[in-house]
Amino acid sequence: MTFSLVARDPQTGAFGMVVTSSSPAVAARCVHLRHGVGGAASQNITDPRLGARLLDLLETGTTADEAMAKLVAETPDINYRQLSVVDAQGGTAAFSGSGTLGTHRTVQSEGAVAAGNLLSSPEVVDAIMAGYSAANGLFEDRLLAGLAAGRDAGGEEGPQHSAGLVVVDQVAWAATDLRVDWDEEDPIARLAEIWHLWEPQKLDYVTRAVRPGSAPRYGVPGDL
């Protein structure tokens, strides 16, 4: 019921993730990113604590492989989970327990992991990675290209209804944190529309936080 891509941008060191699901509000449960540390996806029968735990382990200096191995060894009910992680050096690891739902697959490349379950075919995950790797533009554009490629390759067995795009870059918080919590038609297309609205304003909101005295106006009535 979920497919995702978590990655480290080799150009900027930013961490980002895109995810979609047939269930509502998928990004609220599955996306875990930490500035300067790494990114993790916790999906399938989701336990959000596991994504945070992977990042805590990375923060102690362990690699992605080491963090995943430790988490798998210490976690009850781990066979219900599907997990991905990318560390600050671009190392990756993935895990799909024996209870992962339906057709499922993970694909790793340098600095990126694509994963999915209840898929229409295993090739969906390969398409996600290929779409991301071939795309140009900003990190968010490339992540969305991967997600769209997975949809176009067949997506889940059922329809997608929610999607999310999150990127942690130059500041501690997510400068891009966009979500479609429910859409009957195409949440990935709707997410792309929201990104195109957000993209020209993204850096303005960072400036308002860190240098408010030089921040641009909002351009709304009363702020002239």
XYZ file of C-alpha atoms in Angstrom:
224
model
C 0.000 0.000 0.000
C 3.050 2.299 -0.003
C 6.023 3.151 -2.176
C 8.747 5.647 -1.396
C 12.168 7.056 -2.162
C 14.580 8.400 0.462
C 17.808 10.022 -0.743
C 20.791 12.224 -0.034
C 21.431 14.889 -2.659
C 25.097 14.495 -3.671
C 25.223 18.132 -4.798
C 24.066 19.766 -1.563
C 24.067 17.096 1.154
C 20.333 17.619 1.664
C 18.121 14.700 2.662
C 14.738 14.176 1.069
C 11.898 11.727 0.785
C 8.806 11.202 -1.320
C 6.099 8.693 -0.470
C 2.606 7.716 -1.576
C -0.038 5.308 -0.322
C -3.607 4.162 -0.642
C -4.094 5.141 3.015
C -4.546 8.742 4.228
C -1.792 11.067 5.489
C 1.075 8.703 4.672
C 3.848 11.301 5.078
C 2.887 11.926 8.705
C 3.834 8.337 9.581
C 6.569 7.320 7.204
C 8.964 10.268 6.633
C 11.946 10.758 8.967
C 14.705 13.246 8.100
C 17.325 14.933 10.254
C 19.591 17.775 9.148
C 23.219 16.637 8.782
C 22.370 13.108 9.946
C 20.301 11.152 7.456
C 16.922 10.064 6.204
C 14.756 7.036 6.922
C 11.484 5.547 5.726
C 9.351 3.385 8.025
C 6.461 1.786 6.123
C 4.322 -1.321 5.530
C 2.561 -1.931 8.892
C 4.061 1.318 10.080
C 5.755 2.012 13.398
C 6.992 5.640 13.166
C 9.284 5.097 16.156
C 11.563 2.980 13.991
C 12.428 5.823 11.606
C 13.362 8.038 14.534
C 15.412 5.217 16.064
C 17.395 4.767 12.852
C 18.251 8.479 12.851
C 19.241 8.344 16.520
C 21.627 5.511 15.695
C 23.098 7.413 12.743
C 23.657 10.402 15.010
C 25.957 8.291 17.212
C 28.250 7.721 14.232
C 27.046 4.337 13.007
C 26.709 3.721 9.272
C 23.398 2.986 7.560
C 24.209 -0.739 7.480
C 25.177 -0.791 11.145
C 22.109 1.172 12.196
C 19.763 -1.138 10.293
C 21.403 -4.283 11.658
C 21.137 -3.010 15.237
C 17.519 -1.945 14.813
C 16.512 -5.276 13.293
C 18.230 -7.172 16.105
C 16.649 -5.164 18.908
C 13.081 -4.676 17.634
C 10.154 -6.977 18.483
C 7.739 -7.593 15.594
C 10.377 -6.412 13.119
C 9.076 -8.821 10.463
C 6.004 -6.618 9.989
C 8.158 -3.660 8.916
C 9.720 -2.321 5.738
C 12.549 0.152 6.359
C 15.014 2.271 4.363
C 17.854 4.493 5.549
C 20.501 6.801 4.032
C 23.387 8.194 6.074
C 25.421 11.393 5.786
C 28.060 9.700 3.622
C 25.476 8.379 1.182
C 25.538 4.866 2.594
C 22.257 2.976 2.408
C 20.439 0.013 3.922
C 17.005 -1.552 3.528
C 14.923 -4.227 5.239
C 11.675 -5.970 4.336
C 10.365 -8.349 6.978
C 8.622 -11.619 6.201
C 5.300 -9.909 6.976
C 5.746 -7.236 4.312
C 2.480 -7.025 2.398
C 1.945 -8.345 -1.114
C 4.467 -7.859 -3.895
C 7.344 -5.885 -2.408
C 10.864 -4.819 -3.294
C 13.707 -2.495 -2.303
C 16.393 -1.060 -4.599
C 19.535 0.689 -3.346
C 21.940 2.947 -5.171
C 24.561 5.371 -3.918
C 22.726 7.778 -1.624
C 19.193 6.525 -2.357
C 16.762 3.739 -1.493
C 13.443 3.028 -3.218
C 10.994 0.675 -1.519
C 7.430 -0.494 -1.908
C 4.827 -3.021 -0.847
C 1.467 -4.199 -2.216
C 2.814 -3.226 -5.616
C 1.323 -3.996 -8.992
C 4.735 -5.466 -9.903
C 8.293 -5.468 -8.522
C 9.391 -3.293 -11.460
C 7.631 -0.296 -9.878
C 10.541 0.145 -7.479
C 13.116 -0.084 -10.272
C 11.155 2.604 -12.128
C 11.250 4.889 -9.079
C 15.030 4.681 -8.880
C 15.479 5.043 -12.638
C 13.173 8.069 -12.766
C 15.012 9.776 -9.922
C 18.458 9.014 -11.324
C 17.614 10.289 -14.809
C 15.875 13.494 -13.719
C 17.318 17.006 -13.763
C 16.483 20.111 -11.756
C 16.192 20.784 -8.064
C 16.332 17.934 -5.561
C 12.563 18.122 -5.040
C 11.971 17.898 -8.786
C 14.112 14.784 -9.017
C 12.398 13.128 -6.060
C 8.990 13.829 -7.584
C 10.180 12.441 -10.906
C 11.000 9.178 -9.165
C 7.614 9.007 -7.460
C 5.775 9.754 -10.700
C 7.793 7.078 -12.505
C 6.652 4.536 -9.933
C 3.037 5.553 -10.448
C 3.401 5.363 -14.221
C 4.957 1.890 -13.966
C 1.797 0.600 -12.289
C 2.030 1.857 -8.703
C 0.170 -0.076 -6.053
C -2.369 -2.812 -6.569
C -5.018 -0.231 -5.650
C -5.228 3.540 -6.174
C -2.923 6.009 -4.424
C -4.737 8.514 -2.187
C -2.038 10.412 -0.261
C 1.498 11.604 -0.949
C 4.265 13.685 0.619
C 7.495 15.485 -0.277
C 9.928 16.530 2.471
C 13.455 17.957 2.195
C 15.866 19.028 4.953
C 18.622 21.188 3.512
C 20.493 24.209 4.901
C 18.555 24.617 8.156
C 17.480 22.269 10.931
C 13.827 22.159 9.942
C 12.270 20.889 6.724
C 12.354 23.823 4.320
C 10.063 21.783 2.050
C 7.324 19.828 3.847
C 4.388 19.304 1.479
C 1.551 16.826 1.834
C -1.595 15.684 0.092
C -3.394 13.807 2.849
C -6.283 12.587 0.655
C -7.062 12.866 -3.039
C -9.480 10.712 -5.007
C -7.772 11.226 -8.368
C -3.982 11.596 -8.360
C -2.236 12.741 -5.168
C 1.171 12.682 -6.870
C 0.037 15.135 -9.536
C -1.539 17.320 -6.863
C 1.692 17.194 -4.843
C 3.642 18.360 -7.898
C 1.235 21.304 -8.262
C 1.821 22.281 -4.630
C 5.598 22.015 -5.117
C 5.438 24.385 -8.090
C 3.531 26.850 -5.873
C 6.044 26.446 -3.027
C 9.320 26.371 -4.976
C 9.645 30.124 -5.723
C 8.813 30.961 -2.088
C 10.927 28.316 -0.330
C 14.043 30.395 0.300
C 11.987 33.437 1.302
C 10.597 31.520 4.262
C 14.088 30.439 5.317
C 15.206 34.081 5.171
C 12.226 35.158 7.292
C 13.371 32.714 9.958
C 17.115 33.404 10.038
C 17.341 37.052 8.870
C 13.938 38.652 9.518
C 15.285 42.182 9.099
C 16.060 41.503 5.447
C 13.110 39.228 4.750
C 10.997 39.842 1.665
C 7.428 41.063 2.012
C 4.609 38.549 1.905
C 2.774 40.398 -0.851
C -0.626 40.198 0.833
C -3.018 43.011 1.776
C -1.706 44.906 4.820
C 1.931 43.911 4.233
C 2.972 46.683 1.839
